Coordinates of C-alpha atoms in Angstrom, one line a residue:
F135 CA 2.6 20.2 -16.1
P136 CA 1.2 16.7 -16.0
V137 CA 3.5 13.8 -16.9
T138 CA 2.6 10.3 -18.1
I139 CA 4.9 7.4 -17.4
R140 CA 4.2 3.8 -18.6
W141 CA 6.2 0.6 -19.0
A142 CA 8.9 1.6 -16.6
Q143 CA 10.4 -0.3 -13.7
D144 CA 9.4 2.3 -11.1
G145 CA 7.2 5.2 -12.2
I146 CA 8.8 8.0 -10.3
C147 CA 11.5 7.7 -7.6
C148 CA 12.4 10.6 -5.3
A149 CA 14.1 8.9 -2.4
G150 CA 15.3 11.2 0.5
G151 CA 14.0 14.4 -0.9
V152 CA 12.6 17.4 0.9
N153 CA 9.6 19.5 -0.2
V154 CA 9.0 17.3 -3.3
L155 CA 5.7 17.7 -5.0
I156 CA 4.5 15.1 -7.4
D157 CA 1.3 16.5 -8.8
S158 CA -1.2 15.3 -11.5
C159 CA 0.9 12.5 -13.0
D160 CA -0.5 9.5 -14.9
I161 CA 1.5 6.4 -14.0
H162 CA 0.4 3.0 -15.5
D163 CA 1.7 -0.4 -16.5
V164 CA 4.9 -0.2 -14.4
Q165 CA 6.9 -3.3 -13.5
F166 CA 7.4 -2.4 -9.8
N167 CA 6.3 0.6 -7.7
G168 CA 4.2 3.5 -9.1
I169 CA 5.8 6.3 -7.1
V170 CA 8.5 6.2 -4.4
N171 CA 8.5 9.5 -2.5
T172 CA 10.4 9.2 0.8
G173 CA 12.2 11.6 3.1
G174 CA 12.4 13.0 6.6
N175 CA 14.6 12.2 9.6
L176 CA 13.3 9.4 11.9
Q177 CA 15.8 10.2 14.6
T178 CA 14.9 13.9 14.9
L179 CA 11.4 13.6 13.5
E180 CA 12.1 16.5 11.1
P181 CA 9.5 16.3 8.3
A182 CA 10.3 16.1 4.6
N183 CA 6.9 17.6 3.5
N184 CA 6.9 15.5 0.4
V185 CA 3.5 15.3 -1.4
V186 CA 2.0 12.9 -4.0
T187 CA -1.3 14.4 -5.1
K188 CA -3.9 14.2 -7.9
C189 CA -2.1 11.3 -9.6
R190 CA -3.7 8.3 -11.4
I191 CA -1.7 5.2 -10.6
V192 CA -3.0 2.1 -12.6
R193 CA -1.6 -1.4 -13.1
Y194 CA 1.6 -1.3 -11.1
G195 CA 3.6 -4.2 -9.7
I196 CA 3.2 -6.2 -12.9
T197 CA 6.4 -8.2 -12.3
A198 CA 6.0 -8.7 -8.5
P199 CA 2.5 -7.7 -7.4
T200 CA 2.9 -8.9 -3.8
H201 CA 6.1 -6.8 -3.2
C202 CA 5.1 -3.5 -4.8
A203 CA 2.9 -0.5 -4.0
G204 CA 1.3 2.3 -5.9
V205 CA 2.9 4.8 -3.7
I206 CA 5.6 4.3 -1.0
I207 CA 5.8 7.2 1.5
N208 CA 8.4 6.4 4.1
G209 CA 10.1 8.7 6.6
V210 CA 8.5 11.7 8.4
G211 CA 5.8 14.2 7.4
N212 CA 4.9 12.9 3.9
T213 CA 1.5 12.9 2.3
A214 CA -0.5 10.9 -0.4
S215 CA -3.6 12.9 -1.2
K216 CA -6.4 12.9 -3.8
N217 CA -5.0 10.1 -5.9
L218 CA -6.7 7.3 -7.8
F219 CA -5.3 3.8 -7.4
K220 CA -6.7 1.2 -9.7
E221 CA -5.9 -2.5 -10.7
G222 CA -3.0 -3.3 -8.4
S223 CA -2.1 -4.8 -5.0
R224 CA -1.3 -2.6 -2.1
A225 CA -1.9 1.1 -2.9
V226 CA 0.2 2.8 -0.2
Q227 CA 3.2 1.4 1.7
L228 CA 3.3 3.6 4.8
Q229 CA 6.4 3.5 7.1
G230 CA 7.7 6.1 9.4
S231 CA 6.0 8.8 11.5
K232 CA 3.5 11.6 11.0
N233 CA 2.6 10.7 7.4
T234 CA -0.8 11.3 6.0
V235 CA -3.0 9.3 3.5
E236 CA -6.1 11.3 2.7
Y237 CA -8.9 11.7 0.1
N238 CA -7.7 8.9 -2.1
H239 CA -9.9 6.6 -4.2
F240 CA -8.9 3.0 -4.1
Y241 CA -10.5 0.9 -6.8
E242 CA -10.2 -2.8 -7.9
L243 CA -7.2 -3.5 -5.6
L244 CA -6.0 -6.7 -3.9
R245 CA -8.1 -8.8 -6.2
D246 CA -5.7 -11.8 -6.3
Q247 CA -3.8 -11.4 -3.0
E248 CA -4.6 -12.2 0.6
D249 CA -3.1 -11.0 3.9
Y250 CA -2.6 -7.5 2.6
G251 CA -4.0 -4.0 3.2
V252 CA -4.8 -1.4 0.6
V253 CA -2.9 0.9 2.9
Y254 CA -0.2 -1.1 4.6
G255 CA 2.4 -0.4 7.3
G256 CA 4.9 -3.0 8.4
G257 CA 6.0 -4.0 11.9
D258 CA 8.3 -1.1 12.6
I259 CA 8.3 0.3 16.1
L260 CA 9.3 3.7 14.7
T261 CA 6.0 3.9 12.9
F262 CA 3.6 6.2 14.8
G263 CA 1.4 9.2 14.6
S264 CA 0.3 8.8 10.9
K265 CA -3.2 9.8 9.8
I266 CA -5.4 7.8 7.4
R267 CA -8.5 9.8 6.7
Y268 CA -11.4 10.3 4.3
N269 CA -10.3 7.6 1.8
F270 CA -12.8 5.8 -0.4
F271 CA -12.4 2.0 -0.9
N272 CA -14.3 0.6 -3.9
T273 CA -14.3 -3.1 -4.9
C274 CA -11.1 -3.9 -3.0
G275 CA -10.3 -7.4 -1.6
S276 CA -9.7 -10.9 -2.9
R277 CA -12.0 -12.5 -5.4
L278 CA -10.3 -15.9 -4.8
P279 CA -12.9 -18.5 -3.7
G280 CA -12.9 -18.9 0.0
G281 CA -9.7 -16.8 0.4
A282 CA -6.1 -17.9 -0.3
E283 CA -4.6 -20.6 1.8
W284 CA -1.6 -20.2 4.1
Y285 CA -0.7 -23.7 3.2
S286 CA -2.4 -26.8 1.7
K287 CA -5.3 -28.4 3.5
Y288 CA -2.9 -30.8 5.4
D289 CA 0.6 -29.4 5.3
T290 CA 2.8 -32.5 5.4
T291 CA 5.9 -30.3 5.7
D292 CA 5.0 -28.9 9.1
P293 CA 7.0 -30.9 11.7
I294 CA 5.0 -29.7 14.7
T295 CA 1.6 -30.9 13.6
N296 CA 3.0 -33.8 11.6
G297 CA 0.9 -33.1 8.6
C298 CA -2.4 -32.5 10.5
R299 CA -2.6 -28.8 10.4
P300 CA -6.0 -27.7 9.1
Q301 CA -6.5 -25.2 6.3
Q302 CA -6.6 -21.5 7.4
H303 CA -7.4 -18.4 5.4
Q304 CA -6.0 -14.9 5.5
L305 CA -7.8 -11.7 4.7
S306 CA -7.4 -8.5 2.8
V307 CA -8.5 -5.2 4.5
G308 CA -8.6 -1.5 3.7
V309 CA -6.0 -0.5 6.3
Y310 CA -3.6 -3.0 7.7
S311 CA -0.9 -2.3 10.3
D312 CA 1.6 -4.9 11.4
A313 CA 2.7 -2.5 14.1
H314 CA 0.0 -2.6 16.7
Q315 CA 1.7 0.2 18.7
S316 CA 1.6 2.5 15.7
G317 CA -0.8 5.1 17.1
W318 CA -2.3 5.6 13.6
E319 CA -5.4 7.8 13.5
I320 CA -7.9 6.2 11.1
F321 CA -11.2 8.0 10.5
G322 CA -13.7 9.0 7.8
V323 CA -13.2 5.8 5.8
S324 CA -15.9 4.7 3.3

């Protein structure tokens, strides 16, 4: 049966589980992560087969928006499918191998952050073979004028450029991998 969770630190946390199904839950106004559903063995590549599906995850990461996600699926063989993510920063934190992010609707995300991805994977050399397919990105990306700055126009604290480093901007994207060797398959994105 559906569950509604609001005003919690993390909405649902199932770390290290196997065959966990989180289905049709309503998670909103949580301080940190919406759902943490991790599992699987990175050494043997044995999948956990954990699934987050048909959930509505809204206004998460209230306390620390740049360090939280709507769903974290780390490990091996986990899936985030058919979810709605709305009014937050990164929607899916993806680490590990052979995970799937599919048929999700991403709406009004990353509106006040830069250098992020709606679906994000960090620089882990063990991250490979994941699939990101048939997701819909709607009104995602920064609304900050000109993009957020890495540093001020002339960074006087930079010893190499002696305060003459010009302003640079970062970007927000739908899918962002810090691991260029990831072997992610990305297709069917709109």
